[in-house]
């Protein structure tokens, strides 16, 4: 949540910063701001409520010159989203300015102390408290800015990625992080910093991932210097960035979300590359091979995640229990971390996170690690906090997911977890060889089968328009497709703002059936597998109450397709792989309903892509 970007070098900083903010807008977009030091030594701060475009409009007649600057796009935590609360924040004397991503939990105590020393506050943010504290420390301890930042951060409880400018020193940016991401780009005589590498990629492929509780000083004409907040010197580790500019553009699609839906055949091929080997009849996951004993000896697997990633975890529960015969518990990270869970040393804890930064999931695995469990993570963003603190893991490699609603990350997570379930099952001998080989071959066919579903995209777009009237939707599925029902409902909620609930189909009789009327669209996921007959009965119950049925069925289906008002087909596949196909029409349905309702598909209200606050 919140995106931060900074630049120091020979170019004009403003265009670099604005381009960076647009790239980071997925992290928050309720207000934005920029601070620049011009050649006269003035520190100019400009802020605007709303998206980055509002900030650009606001500064058209302002002085935005200078080759050093920092900028911010906000997702409000403390203080309403208005111009005053937008970052950057000045210190009392307006000598310093700060941008911040995270939460200072003990800001109230710190603020009280500073007020006693005569400090005044313009905003209601926790961030302003931090910059005042840095200034207070700098003056009272008579130290330079990097030391003041170190000393101040020692008093802070919470999470932060910050960057600080000092008008008296136009040659230096001081940045630091704990819990929130921070990447430094190292160019020729210039430095970039940002919440992720997307604002950096077009200038340099050399990056430094700043570690927790590290302070980095970027100074003109010098190498970057890193110390911990307790002043232990660190050697900056420069890594090569695996990201291309093309991956960050819409490539002719009207929205990133649609691009990312359509990318799935290719992203899944990439996720499986070097792992699913049909010719050798083998699945090779290095994270599993290197830690084989931990998995084989596990008495229990705990999966922890949030949102869409949690839905992928639910699907994994079906697969791991079916193929590996290890009991699985799937936990919301936010509940798990606070409910004093029983964790054993021989538990394997799997964290699933696209961003690798979700605060609750990070805290959940920290807790499990302290209890001695083995931590395995399934993440997309390379070098993010969750994979860094895990014992092992598996990257999904789907490239940057920019649409706030997760699509390609979800199918890759399900694929990775299915591969893991098959690997464990094969080693334990709990899956028959023929079944293992059948699923392995079929995994390889999934990308092509997804492409086939796209032929129905125009039809889905047409009938989506009919449902813009709906205030509510119900999604039903059973077995492997129960989590898909939850995921379909989440996609619709988050981008169209239509209320939607996902249920296991048979649960309907225990309450939700009371909601069924002519007005109620019910999406039923009914592929040709285990519980097909049962779901046919569930559809009859809906029809008897005049509900409108939108069915997802296997090609060649006649029974459900004849009973439903609208029908989308998916190719036949193994039952455990059906979620990879059935979720595609649901992603498209949510997308087209949102477009028909003229919603901001890529940046839906109140949401942010990377939830780095609790
Ligand atoms: C929904 C969505 C969110 C995320 C959740 C976890 O479309 O994107 O529900 O799945 O915030 O995020 P990660 O996977 O980054 O931990």
Coordinates of C-alpha atoms and ligand atoms in Angstrom, one line a residue:
X1 CA 0.0 0.0 0.0
X2 CA 1.3 3.4 -1.0
X3 CA 4.0 3.6 -3.7
X4 CA 7.2 5.6 -3.2
X5 CA 9.8 6.7 -5.7
X6 CA 12.9 8.8 -5.6
X7 CA 15.6 10.0 -8.0
X8 CA 19.0 11.7 -7.7
X9 CA 21.3 12.2 -10.7
X10 CA 21.8 14.4 -13.7
X11 CA 18.4 14.3 -15.3
X12 CA 15.4 16.4 -14.4
X13 CA 13.8 14.4 -11.5
X14 CA 10.2 15.3 -12.1
X15 CA 9.5 13.3 -15.3
X16 CA 11.2 10.3 -13.8
X17 CA 9.2 10.6 -10.6
X18 CA 5.9 11.0 -12.4
X19 CA 6.4 8.1 -14.7
X20 CA 7.4 6.0 -11.6
X21 CA 4.3 7.1 -9.8
X22 CA 2.1 6.0 -12.7
X23 CA 3.8 2.6 -12.5
X24 CA 3.2 2.3 -8.8
X25 CA -0.4 3.6 -8.8
X26 CA -1.7 0.1 -8.4
X27 CA -0.4 0.3 -4.8
X28 CA -2.7 3.2 -3.9
X29 CA -4.4 6.1 -5.6
X30 CA -6.2 8.3 -3.2
X31 CA -3.7 11.1 -3.3
X32 CA -0.2 11.9 -4.6
X33 CA 2.6 14.2 -4.1
X34 CA 6.2 15.2 -5.0
X35 CA 9.1 17.0 -3.4
X36 CA 12.0 18.5 -5.4
X37 CA 15.0 20.5 -4.5
X38 CA 15.7 23.1 -7.3
X39 CA 19.0 24.7 -8.3
X40 CA 18.3 27.6 -5.9
X41 CA 18.2 25.2 -3.0
X42 CA 14.4 25.5 -2.6
X43 CA 12.6 22.4 -1.4
X44 CA 9.2 22.5 -3.2
X45 CA 6.4 20.1 -2.1
X46 CA 3.3 19.7 -4.2
X47 CA 0.3 17.5 -3.3
X48 CA -3.1 16.7 -4.7
X49 CA -6.1 14.6 -3.7
X50 CA -6.9 11.8 -6.2
X51 CA -4.8 10.0 -8.7
X52 CA -1.4 10.9 -10.1
X53 CA -3.1 12.7 -13.0
X54 CA -4.6 15.2 -10.6
X55 CA -1.1 16.0 -9.2
X56 CA 0.2 16.5 -12.8
X57 CA -2.7 18.9 -13.5
X58 CA -2.0 20.7 -10.2
X59 CA 1.7 21.4 -10.9
X60 CA 1.3 22.6 -14.5
X61 CA 2.1 26.2 -13.5
X62 CA 4.6 25.3 -10.7
X63 CA 8.4 25.1 -10.5
X64 CA 9.2 21.4 -10.9
X65 CA 12.8 21.8 -11.7
X66 CA 15.6 19.9 -9.9
X67 CA 17.7 16.8 -10.3
X68 CA 16.8 15.3 -6.9
X69 CA 13.3 14.4 -5.7
X70 CA 10.9 12.0 -4.1
X71 CA 7.3 11.2 -4.8
X72 CA 4.4 9.2 -3.4
X73 CA 1.0 7.7 -4.3
X74 CA -1.1 7.0 -1.2
X75 CA -3.5 4.5 0.1
X76 CA -4.8 6.1 3.3
X77 CA -4.3 4.4 6.7
X78 CA -4.0 7.2 9.2
X79 CA -5.9 10.3 8.2
X80 CA -8.5 10.8 5.4
X81 CA -7.3 11.0 1.8
X82 CA -7.0 14.8 1.3
X83 CA -4.3 17.2 0.2
X84 CA -3.0 17.9 3.7
X85 CA -2.6 14.2 4.5
X86 CA -0.9 13.4 1.2
X87 CA 2.8 12.8 1.2
X88 CA 5.5 14.2 1.1
X89 CA 5.4 15.8 4.6
X90 CA 7.6 18.6 5.6
X91 CA 9.3 18.8 9.0
X92 CA 8.4 21.7 11.4
X93 CA 11.1 23.9 9.9
X94 CA 10.3 22.8 6.3
X95 CA 14.0 21.8 5.9
X96 CA 13.2 18.2 5.5
X97 CA 10.6 16.2 3.6
X98 CA 9.6 12.6 3.8
X99 CA 7.6 10.0 1.9
X100 CA 6.5 6.8 3.7
X101 CA 4.9 3.5 2.9
X102 CA 3.8 1.6 6.1
X103 CA 2.4 2.4 9.5
X104 CA 4.1 3.9 12.5
X105 CA 2.1 2.1 15.2
X106 CA 3.4 4.1 18.2
X107 CA 2.9 7.4 16.4
X108 CA 0.5 8.8 19.1
X109 CA 3.1 8.5 21.9
X110 CA 5.8 10.0 19.7
X111 CA 3.6 12.8 18.7
X112 CA 2.7 13.6 22.3
X113 CA 6.4 13.8 23.2
X114 CA 7.1 16.1 20.2
X115 CA 4.2 18.4 21.0
X116 CA 5.7 18.9 24.4
X117 CA 8.8 20.1 22.7
X118 CA 6.8 22.6 20.7
X119 CA 6.3 20.7 17.5
X120 CA 3.1 21.5 15.6
X121 CA 1.3 19.1 13.2
X122 CA -0.4 20.1 10.0
X123 CA -1.8 16.6 9.1
X124 CA -3.3 13.7 11.0
X125 CA -0.8 11.2 9.6
X126 CA 1.7 8.9 11.4
X127 CA 4.2 9.9 8.7
X128 CA 4.4 13.5 9.8
X129 CA 5.3 12.4 13.3
X130 CA 8.3 10.5 11.9
X131 CA 9.7 13.4 9.9
X132 CA 9.3 15.7 13.0
X133 CA 11.1 13.0 15.1
X134 CA 13.9 12.9 12.6
X135 CA 14.3 16.7 12.6
X136 CA 14.1 16.8 16.4
X137 CA 16.8 14.1 16.7
X138 CA 19.0 15.9 14.1
X139 CA 18.8 19.1 16.1
X140 CA 19.0 17.8 19.6
X141 CA 21.7 15.2 19.0
X142 CA 23.6 17.5 16.5
X143 CA 24.0 14.7 14.0
X144 CA 23.8 14.4 10.2
X145 CA 20.7 13.2 8.4
X146 CA 21.6 9.5 8.0
X147 CA 22.4 9.3 11.7
X148 CA 19.2 11.2 12.7
X149 CA 17.2 8.7 10.5
X150 CA 18.9 5.8 12.2
X151 CA 18.3 7.1 15.7
X152 CA 14.7 8.0 15.0
X153 CA 13.9 4.6 13.5
X154 CA 15.2 3.0 16.7
X155 CA 12.2 4.6 18.4
X156 CA 9.7 3.5 15.9
X157 CA 7.3 0.5 16.2
X158 CA 5.8 -0.4 12.9
X159 CA 6.5 -0.8 9.3
X160 CA 8.2 1.6 6.9
X161 CA 9.8 2.3 3.6
X162 CA 10.8 5.9 3.7
X163 CA 12.9 8.4 1.7
X164 CA 14.0 11.7 3.2
X165 CA 15.2 14.9 1.5
X166 CA 17.1 17.7 3.2
X167 CA 17.1 21.1 1.5
X168 CA 20.5 21.9 3.1
X169 CA 22.0 18.9 1.3
X170 CA 20.7 18.7 -2.3
X171 CA 23.2 15.9 -3.0
X172 CA 21.7 13.2 -0.8
X173 CA 18.6 11.0 -0.3
X174 CA 18.4 8.9 2.8
X175 CA 16.0 5.9 2.6
X176 CA 15.2 3.0 4.9
X177 CA 12.9 0.1 5.2
X178 CA 11.3 -2.4 7.6
X179 CA 8.4 -4.6 6.5
X180 CA 7.6 -2.5 3.5
X181 CA 9.5 -3.0 0.2
X182 CA 12.3 -0.8 -1.1
X183 CA 14.4 -1.3 -4.2
X184 CA 17.4 0.9 -5.3
X185 CA 18.3 1.2 -8.9
X186 CA 22.0 1.9 -9.6
X187 CA 22.6 3.8 -12.9
X188 CA 25.6 5.7 -14.3
X189 CA 26.0 8.6 -11.9
X190 CA 22.4 8.3 -10.8
X191 CA 20.2 6.4 -8.4
X192 CA 16.6 5.5 -8.3
X193 CA 14.5 4.2 -5.5
X194 CA 11.1 2.7 -5.5
X195 CA 8.6 0.3 -3.8
X196 CA 9.3 -2.1 -6.6
X197 CA 11.4 -2.3 -9.7
X198 CA 8.8 -1.1 -12.2
X199 CA 9.8 2.6 -12.1
X200 CA 13.5 1.6 -12.4
X201 CA 13.5 -0.9 -15.2
X202 CA 13.8 1.5 -18.2
X203 CA 16.9 3.2 -16.7
X204 CA 19.0 0.4 -15.3
X205 CA 18.9 -3.3 -14.7
X206 CA 21.2 -3.1 -11.6
X207 CA 19.2 -3.2 -8.4
X208 CA 19.7 -3.5 -4.7
X209 CA 16.9 -4.9 -2.5
X210 CA 17.2 -3.0 0.7
X211 CA 16.9 -5.3 3.8
X212 CA 14.8 -4.9 6.9
X213 CA 16.0 -2.2 9.3
X214 CA 18.6 -1.0 6.8
X215 CA 19.3 2.6 6.0
X216 CA 20.6 3.5 2.5
X217 CA 22.3 6.7 1.7
X218 CA 22.3 7.7 -2.0
X219 CA 24.8 10.5 -2.6
X220 CA 26.0 12.1 -5.9
X221 CA 29.4 10.9 -7.0
X222 CA 29.5 8.2 -4.4
X223 CA 28.7 4.5 -4.1
X224 CA 25.5 3.7 -2.3
X225 CA 26.1 3.1 1.4
X226 CA 24.1 0.8 3.6
X227 CA 24.0 0.5 7.4
X228 CA 21.5 -1.0 9.8
X229 CA 19.5 1.3 12.0
X230 CA 22.0 0.2 14.8
X231 CA 24.8 1.5 12.5
X232 CA 26.3 -1.9 11.4
X233 CA 27.9 -1.4 8.0
X234 CA 26.5 -3.7 5.2
X235 CA 27.9 -4.4 1.7
X236 CA 25.4 -3.5 -0.9
X237 CA 24.5 -6.5 -3.0
X238 CA 23.8 -5.5 -6.6
X239 CA 21.5 -7.9 -8.5
X240 CA 20.4 -8.1 -12.1
X241 CA 16.8 -7.2 -12.7
X242 CA 14.7 -9.8 -14.5
X243 CA 12.0 -7.5 -15.8
X244 CA 11.3 -6.0 -19.2
X245 CA 9.5 -2.8 -20.1
X246 CA 7.0 -4.7 -22.4
X247 CA 5.7 -6.5 -19.4
X248 CA 4.6 -3.2 -17.9
X249 CA 2.6 -2.0 -20.8
X250 CA -1.0 -2.8 -21.9
X251 CA 0.0 -4.1 -25.2
X252 CA -3.1 -3.0 -27.1
X253 CA -5.6 -4.2 -24.4
X254 CA -8.0 -1.6 -22.9
X255 CA -7.1 -2.7 -19.4
X256 CA -4.2 -4.5 -17.6
X257 CA -6.8 -6.9 -16.2
X258 CA -7.9 -8.1 -19.6
X259 CA -4.3 -8.3 -20.8
X260 CA -3.5 -10.4 -17.8
X261 CA -6.5 -12.7 -18.3
X262 CA -5.4 -13.3 -21.9
X263 CA -1.8 -13.8 -20.9
X264 CA -2.6 -16.9 -18.9
X265 CA -1.8 -19.6 -21.5
X266 CA 1.6 -18.1 -21.8
X267 CA 2.2 -17.4 -18.1
X268 CA 1.2 -20.9 -17.2
X269 CA 3.7 -22.3 -19.8
X270 CA 6.4 -20.1 -18.1
X271 CA 5.4 -21.3 -14.6
X272 CA 5.6 -25.0 -15.7
X273 CA 8.8 -24.5 -17.8
X274 CA 11.6 -26.7 -16.6
X275 CA 9.2 -28.2 -14.0
X276 CA 6.7 -30.2 -15.9
X277 CA 8.5 -32.6 -18.2
X278 CA 6.1 -34.7 -20.3
X279 CA 8.9 -36.5 -22.2
X280 CA 10.6 -37.5 -19.0
X281 CA 7.3 -38.3 -17.2
X282 CA 8.4 -36.1 -14.4
X283 CA 7.6 -33.0 -12.4
X284 CA 10.7 -31.3 -10.8
X285 CA 10.3 -28.6 -8.2
X286 CA 13.6 -27.7 -6.8
X287 CA 12.1 -26.3 -3.6
X288 CA 10.6 -29.7 -3.0
X289 CA 13.6 -31.8 -4.1
X290 CA 15.9 -29.8 -1.8
X291 CA 13.6 -30.3 1.2
X292 CA 12.1 -33.7 0.3
X293 CA 12.4 -35.1 3.9
X294 CA 10.6 -32.1 5.4
X295 CA 7.6 -32.7 3.1
X296 CA 7.6 -36.5 3.4
X297 CA 7.8 -36.3 7.2
X298 CA 5.2 -33.6 7.6
X299 CA 2.3 -34.7 9.8
X300 CA 0.4 -31.6 8.7
X301 CA 0.5 -28.8 6.2
X302 CA -0.8 -25.4 7.1
X303 CA -1.5 -23.0 4.2
X304 CA -1.7 -19.3 5.1
X305 CA -2.7 -16.6 2.7
X306 CA -5.2 -13.7 2.0
X307 CA -7.8 -13.0 -0.6
X308 CA -7.4 -14.7 -3.9
X309 CA -4.2 -16.4 -2.7
X310 CA -6.3 -18.0 0.1
X311 CA -8.6 -19.3 -2.5
X312 CA -5.7 -20.9 -4.3
X313 CA -4.8 -22.4 -0.9
X314 CA -8.2 -24.0 -0.6
X315 CA -7.8 -25.7 -4.0
X316 CA -4.4 -26.9 -2.8
X317 CA -6.1 -28.5 0.2
X318 CA -8.2 -30.7 -2.0
X319 CA -5.1 -31.7 -4.2
X320 CA -2.6 -32.3 -1.3
X321 CA -5.1 -34.3 0.7
X322 CA -6.1 -36.3 -2.4
X323 CA -2.6 -37.0 -3.7
X324 CA -0.2 -36.8 -0.8
X325 CA -2.6 -37.9 2.0
X326 CA -1.3 -35.2 4.4
X327 CA -3.9 -33.3 6.4
X328 CA -4.1 -29.7 5.3
X329 CA -5.4 -26.6 7.1
X330 CA -6.0 -23.4 5.2
X331 CA -5.8 -20.3 7.3
X332 CA -6.5 -16.6 6.7
X333 CA -3.2 -15.1 7.6
X334 CA -4.9 -12.3 9.6
X335 CA -6.7 -14.8 11.8
X336 CA -3.8 -17.3 12.1
X337 CA -1.3 -14.8 13.4
X338 CA -3.5 -13.6 16.2
X339 CA -5.3 -16.8 17.4
X340 CA -2.5 -18.5 19.2
X341 CA -2.4 -21.5 16.8
X342 CA -0.8 -24.8 17.7
X343 CA 2.3 -25.1 15.4
X344 CA 4.6 -28.2 15.6
X345 CA 8.2 -28.4 14.5
X346 CA 7.3 -31.0 11.9
X347 CA 4.6 -28.9 10.3
X348 CA 5.2 -27.5 6.9
X349 CA 3.7 -24.0 6.5
X350 CA 3.0 -22.9 2.9
X351 CA 2.5 -19.1 2.4
X352 CA 0.9 -18.0 -0.8
X353 CA 1.3 -14.4 -2.0
X354 CA 1.4 -12.8 -5.4
X355 CA 3.2 -9.7 -4.1
X356 CA 5.2 -11.5 -1.4
X357 CA 4.6 -8.4 0.8
X358 CA 1.2 -8.9 2.4
X359 CA 1.7 -7.9 6.0
X360 CA -0.5 -10.5 7.6
X361 CA 1.0 -13.4 5.6
X362 CA 4.5 -12.1 6.4
X363 CA 3.6 -12.0 10.1
X364 CA 1.9 -15.4 10.0
X365 CA 5.1 -17.1 8.7
X366 CA 7.3 -15.2 11.1
X367 CA 5.1 -16.7 13.9
X368 CA 5.4 -20.2 12.3
X369 CA 9.1 -19.8 11.9
X370 CA 9.6 -19.0 15.5
X371 CA 7.6 -22.1 16.4
X372 CA 10.1 -24.1 14.3
X373 CA 7.9 -25.0 11.4
X374 CA 9.4 -25.3 7.9
X375 CA 8.3 -22.4 5.7
X376 CA 7.7 -22.8 2.0
X377 CA 6.3 -19.9 0.0
X378 CA 4.6 -19.6 -3.4
X379 CA 5.2 -16.0 -4.6
X380 CA 5.4 -14.1 -7.8
X381 CA 7.5 -11.0 -7.0
X382 CA 11.1 -12.2 -6.9
X383 CA 13.1 -10.9 -3.9
X384 CA 10.0 -9.8 -1.9
X385 CA 9.9 -10.1 1.9
X386 CA 7.9 -13.4 2.1
X387 CA 10.2 -15.4 -0.1
X388 CA 13.2 -13.9 1.6
X389 CA 12.3 -15.1 5.0
X390 CA 11.0 -18.5 3.9
X391 CA 13.1 -21.6 4.1
X392 CA 12.3 -22.5 0.6
X393 CA 9.7 -21.9 -2.1
X394 CA 8.6 -21.7 -5.7
X395 CA 8.2 -18.6 -7.7
X396 CA 5.3 -18.5 -10.1
X397 CA 7.1 -16.4 -12.7
X398 CA 4.0 -14.8 -14.3
X399 CA 5.6 -11.3 -14.6
X400 CA 4.2 -8.2 -13.0
X401 CA 0.5 -8.4 -12.3
X402 CA -0.7 -4.8 -12.5
X403 CA -4.5 -5.1 -12.5
X404 CA -5.5 -4.8 -8.9
X405 CA -7.8 -7.8 -9.3
X406 CA -5.6 -10.9 -9.3
X407 CA -6.0 -13.3 -12.3
X408 CA -2.8 -14.7 -13.8
X409 CA -1.2 -15.0 -10.4
X410 CA -4.1 -17.1 -9.2
X411 CA -3.9 -19.7 -12.0
X412 CA -0.1 -19.9 -11.5
X413 CA -0.5 -20.4 -7.8
X414 CA -3.0 -23.2 -8.4
X415 CA -0.6 -24.8 -10.9
X416 CA 2.4 -24.5 -8.6
X417 CA 0.5 -26.0 -5.7
X418 CA -0.9 -28.8 -7.9
X419 CA 2.7 -29.6 -9.0
X420 CA 3.7 -29.7 -5.3
X421 CA 0.9 -32.0 -4.4
X422 CA 1.8 -34.4 -7.2
X423 CA 5.5 -34.3 -6.3
X424 CA 4.8 -35.2 -2.6
X425 CA 2.3 -37.9 -3.6
X426 CA 4.6 -39.5 -6.1
X427 CA 7.5 -39.6 -3.6
X428 CA 5.2 -41.0 -0.8
X429 CA 3.6 -43.4 -3.2
X430 CA 0.1 -42.1 -2.3
X431 CA -0.8 -41.5 -5.9
X432 CA -1.0 -44.2 -8.6
X433 CA 1.6 -43.9 -11.3
X434 CA -1.1 -43.9 -14.1
X435 CA -3.0 -41.1 -12.4
X436 CA 0.2 -39.1 -11.8
X437 CA 1.2 -39.4 -15.5
X438 CA -2.4 -38.6 -16.7
X439 CA -2.4 -35.4 -14.6
X440 CA 1.1 -34.5 -15.6
X441 CA 0.3 -34.7 -19.4
X442 CA -2.9 -32.8 -18.8
X443 CA -1.1 -30.0 -17.0
X444 CA 0.8 -29.5 -20.2
X445 CA -2.4 -29.2 -22.2
X446 CA -4.0 -26.6 -19.9
X447 CA -2.5 -23.5 -21.6
X448 CA -4.1 -24.6 -24.9
X449 CA -7.4 -25.4 -23.3
X450 CA -7.5 -21.9 -21.7
X451 CA -6.9 -20.4 -25.2
X452 CA -10.0 -22.2 -26.4
X453 CA -12.2 -20.7 -23.8
X454 CA -11.3 -17.2 -25.0
X455 CA -13.3 -17.9 -28.2
X456 CA -16.4 -17.2 -26.1
X457 CA -15.1 -13.8 -24.9
X458 CA -17.4 -11.8 -27.2
X459 CA -20.5 -13.8 -26.1
X460 CA -19.6 -13.3 -22.4
X461 CA -19.2 -9.6 -23.0
X462 CA -22.7 -9.5 -24.6
X463 CA -24.5 -11.3 -21.9
X464 CA -22.6 -9.5 -19.2
X465 CA -24.5 -6.3 -20.2
X466 CA -27.8 -8.0 -19.2
X467 CA -26.6 -8.4 -15.6
X468 CA -25.6 -4.8 -14.9
X469 CA -29.0 -4.4 -13.2
X470 CA -28.1 -7.0 -10.5
X471 CA -27.5 -5.8 -6.9
X472 CA -26.4 -9.3 -5.8
X473 CA -25.0 -12.5 -7.3
X474 CA -24.6 -16.0 -5.9
X475 CA -21.7 -18.3 -7.1
X476 CA -22.0 -22.0 -6.4
X477 CA -19.5 -24.8 -6.8
X478 CA -18.5 -28.1 -5.2
X479 CA -15.3 -29.9 -4.4
X480 CA -12.3 -28.4 -6.3
X481 CA -14.7 -25.8 -7.7
X482 CA -16.0 -24.5 -4.4
X483 CA -13.0 -22.2 -4.0
X484 CA -13.5 -21.2 -7.6
X485 CA -17.0 -20.0 -6.7
X486 CA -15.5 -17.9 -3.9
X487 CA -12.9 -16.5 -6.3
X488 CA -15.6 -15.7 -9.0
X489 CA -17.6 -13.8 -6.4
X490 CA -14.5 -11.9 -5.1
X491 CA -13.6 -10.9 -8.7
X492 CA -17.1 -9.5 -9.3
X493 CA -17.3 -7.7 -5.9
X494 CA -14.0 -6.0 -6.2
X495 CA -14.2 -4.6 -9.7
X496 CA -18.0 -4.1 -10.4
X497 CA -19.0 -3.3 -6.7
X498 CA -21.9 -5.8 -7.0
X499 CA -22.4 -7.7 -3.9
X500 CA -21.6 -11.4 -4.5
X501 CA -21.4 -14.5 -2.3
X502 CA -19.7 -17.8 -3.1
X503 CA -21.0 -21.0 -1.5
X504 CA -20.5 -24.7 -1.7
X505 CA -23.6 -25.6 -3.8
X506 CA -25.2 -27.9 -1.3
X507 CA -25.0 -25.4 1.5
X508 CA -27.6 -23.3 -0.4
X509 CA -30.4 -25.2 1.2
X510 CA -29.2 -24.2 4.6
X511 CA -30.0 -20.5 4.2
X512 CA -29.0 -18.7 1.0
X513 CA -31.8 -20.3 -1.0
X514 CA -34.1 -17.7 0.7
X515 CA -32.4 -15.1 -1.5
X516 CA -33.3 -16.7 -4.8
X517 CA -35.9 -14.9 -6.9
X518 CA -36.3 -13.8 -10.5
X519 CA -33.8 -11.0 -9.8
X520 CA -31.0 -13.2 -8.6
X521 CA -28.3 -14.3 -11.0
X522 CA -26.7 -17.6 -9.8
X523 CA -23.5 -18.7 -11.3
X524 CA -23.1 -22.4 -11.1
X525 CA -19.8 -24.1 -11.8
X526 CA -20.8 -27.6 -13.0
X527 CA -18.0 -29.3 -14.9
X528 CA -18.3 -33.0 -15.7
X529 CA -16.8 -34.5 -12.5
X530 CA -17.5 -36.2 -9.2
X531 CA -20.5 -34.3 -8.0
X532 CA -22.1 -33.4 -11.3
X533 CA -25.4 -35.2 -10.5
X534 CA -25.6 -33.5 -7.2
X535 CA -25.1 -30.1 -8.7
X536 CA -27.8 -30.8 -11.3
X537 CA -30.2 -31.2 -8.3
X538 CA -29.0 -27.9 -6.9
X539 CA -29.7 -26.2 -10.2
X540 CA -33.2 -27.6 -10.2
X541 CA -33.8 -26.1 -6.8
X542 CA -32.7 -22.7 -8.1
X543 CA -34.9 -23.0 -11.2
X544 CA -37.9 -23.9 -9.1
X545 CA -37.5 -20.5 -7.4
X546 CA -37.0 -18.7 -10.8
X547 CA -33.4 -17.8 -10.2
X548 CA -31.3 -16.9 -13.4
X549 CA -28.7 -19.6 -13.9
X550 CA -25.3 -18.9 -15.6
X551 CA -23.6 -22.2 -15.9
X552 CA -20.0 -23.2 -16.5
X553 CA -20.0 -26.6 -18.0
X554 CA -17.8 -29.1 -19.8
X555 CA -18.0 -29.0 -23.6
X556 CA -20.6 -31.4 -24.9
X557 CA -22.8 -31.0 -21.7
X558 CA -26.5 -31.2 -22.5
X559 CA -28.2 -31.5 -19.1
X560 CA -27.1 -28.4 -17.3
X561 CA -26.8 -26.3 -20.5
X562 CA -30.5 -27.0 -21.2
X563 CA -31.4 -26.0 -17.7
X564 CA -29.5 -22.7 -17.6
X565 CA -30.2 -19.3 -18.9
X566 CA -26.6 -18.7 -20.1
X567 CA -23.9 -21.3 -20.5
X568 CA -20.2 -21.1 -21.0
X569 CA -18.2 -24.2 -21.8
X570 CA -14.7 -25.3 -20.8
X571 CA -12.8 -28.2 -22.3
X572 CA -12.8 -31.6 -20.6
X573 CA -9.9 -32.1 -18.1
X574 CA -8.8 -33.9 -15.0
X575 CA -11.0 -33.0 -12.0
X576 CA -8.1 -31.5 -10.0
X577 CA -7.3 -29.2 -12.9
X578 CA -10.8 -28.0 -13.6
X579 CA -10.3 -24.8 -11.5
X580 CA -7.6 -23.7 -14.0
X581 CA -10.3 -23.7 -16.7
X582 CA -13.5 -22.8 -14.8
X583 CA -12.1 -19.7 -13.3
X584 CA -11.4 -18.1 -16.7
X585 CA -15.0 -17.5 -17.7
X586 CA -15.6 -16.0 -14.2
X587 CA -12.7 -13.6 -14.6
X588 CA -14.1 -12.6 -18.0
X589 CA -17.7 -12.3 -16.7
X590 CA -16.5 -10.0 -13.8
X591 CA -14.4 -8.0 -16.2
X592 CA -17.2 -7.4 -18.7
X593 CA -19.8 -6.6 -16.1
X594 CA -17.4 -4.0 -14.6
X595 CA -16.7 -2.5 -18.0
X596 CA -20.4 -2.4 -18.8
X597 CA -20.9 -0.5 -15.5
X598 CA -18.1 1.9 -16.4
X599 CA -16.0 0.9 -13.4
X600 CA -12.3 1.6 -13.0
X601 CA -11.3 -2.0 -13.7
X602 CA -7.6 -1.8 -13.0
X603 CA -7.9 0.5 -10.0
X604 CA -11.1 -0.3 -8.2
X605 CA -12.1 2.0 -5.4
X606 CA -10.7 1.5 -1.9
X607 CA -8.4 -1.3 -3.0
X608 CA -4.6 -1.6 -3.5
X609 CA -2.6 -4.3 -5.0
X610 CA -0.1 -4.9 -2.2
X611 CA -1.6 -4.9 1.3
X612 CA 1.4 -4.1 3.5
X613 CA -0.7 -2.9 6.4
X614 CA -2.8 -5.2 8.7
Ligands
LIG1 C1 -8.0 -10.1 -5.2 C2 -6.7 -9.8 -4.8 C3 -6.4 -9.9 -3.3 C4 -5.1 -10.5 -3.0 C5 -4.7 -10.4 -1.5 C6 -3.4 -11.1 -1.2 O1 -8.1 -10.0 -6.6 O2 -5.8 -9.5 -5.5 O3 -7.4 -10.5 -2.6 O4 -5.1 -11.8 -3.4 O5 -4.6 -9.1 -1.2 O6 -2.4 -10.5 -1.9 P1 -1.0 -11.3 -2.1 O7 -1.3 -12.5 -3.0 O8 -0.1 -10.3 -2.8 O9 -0.5 -11.7 -0.8

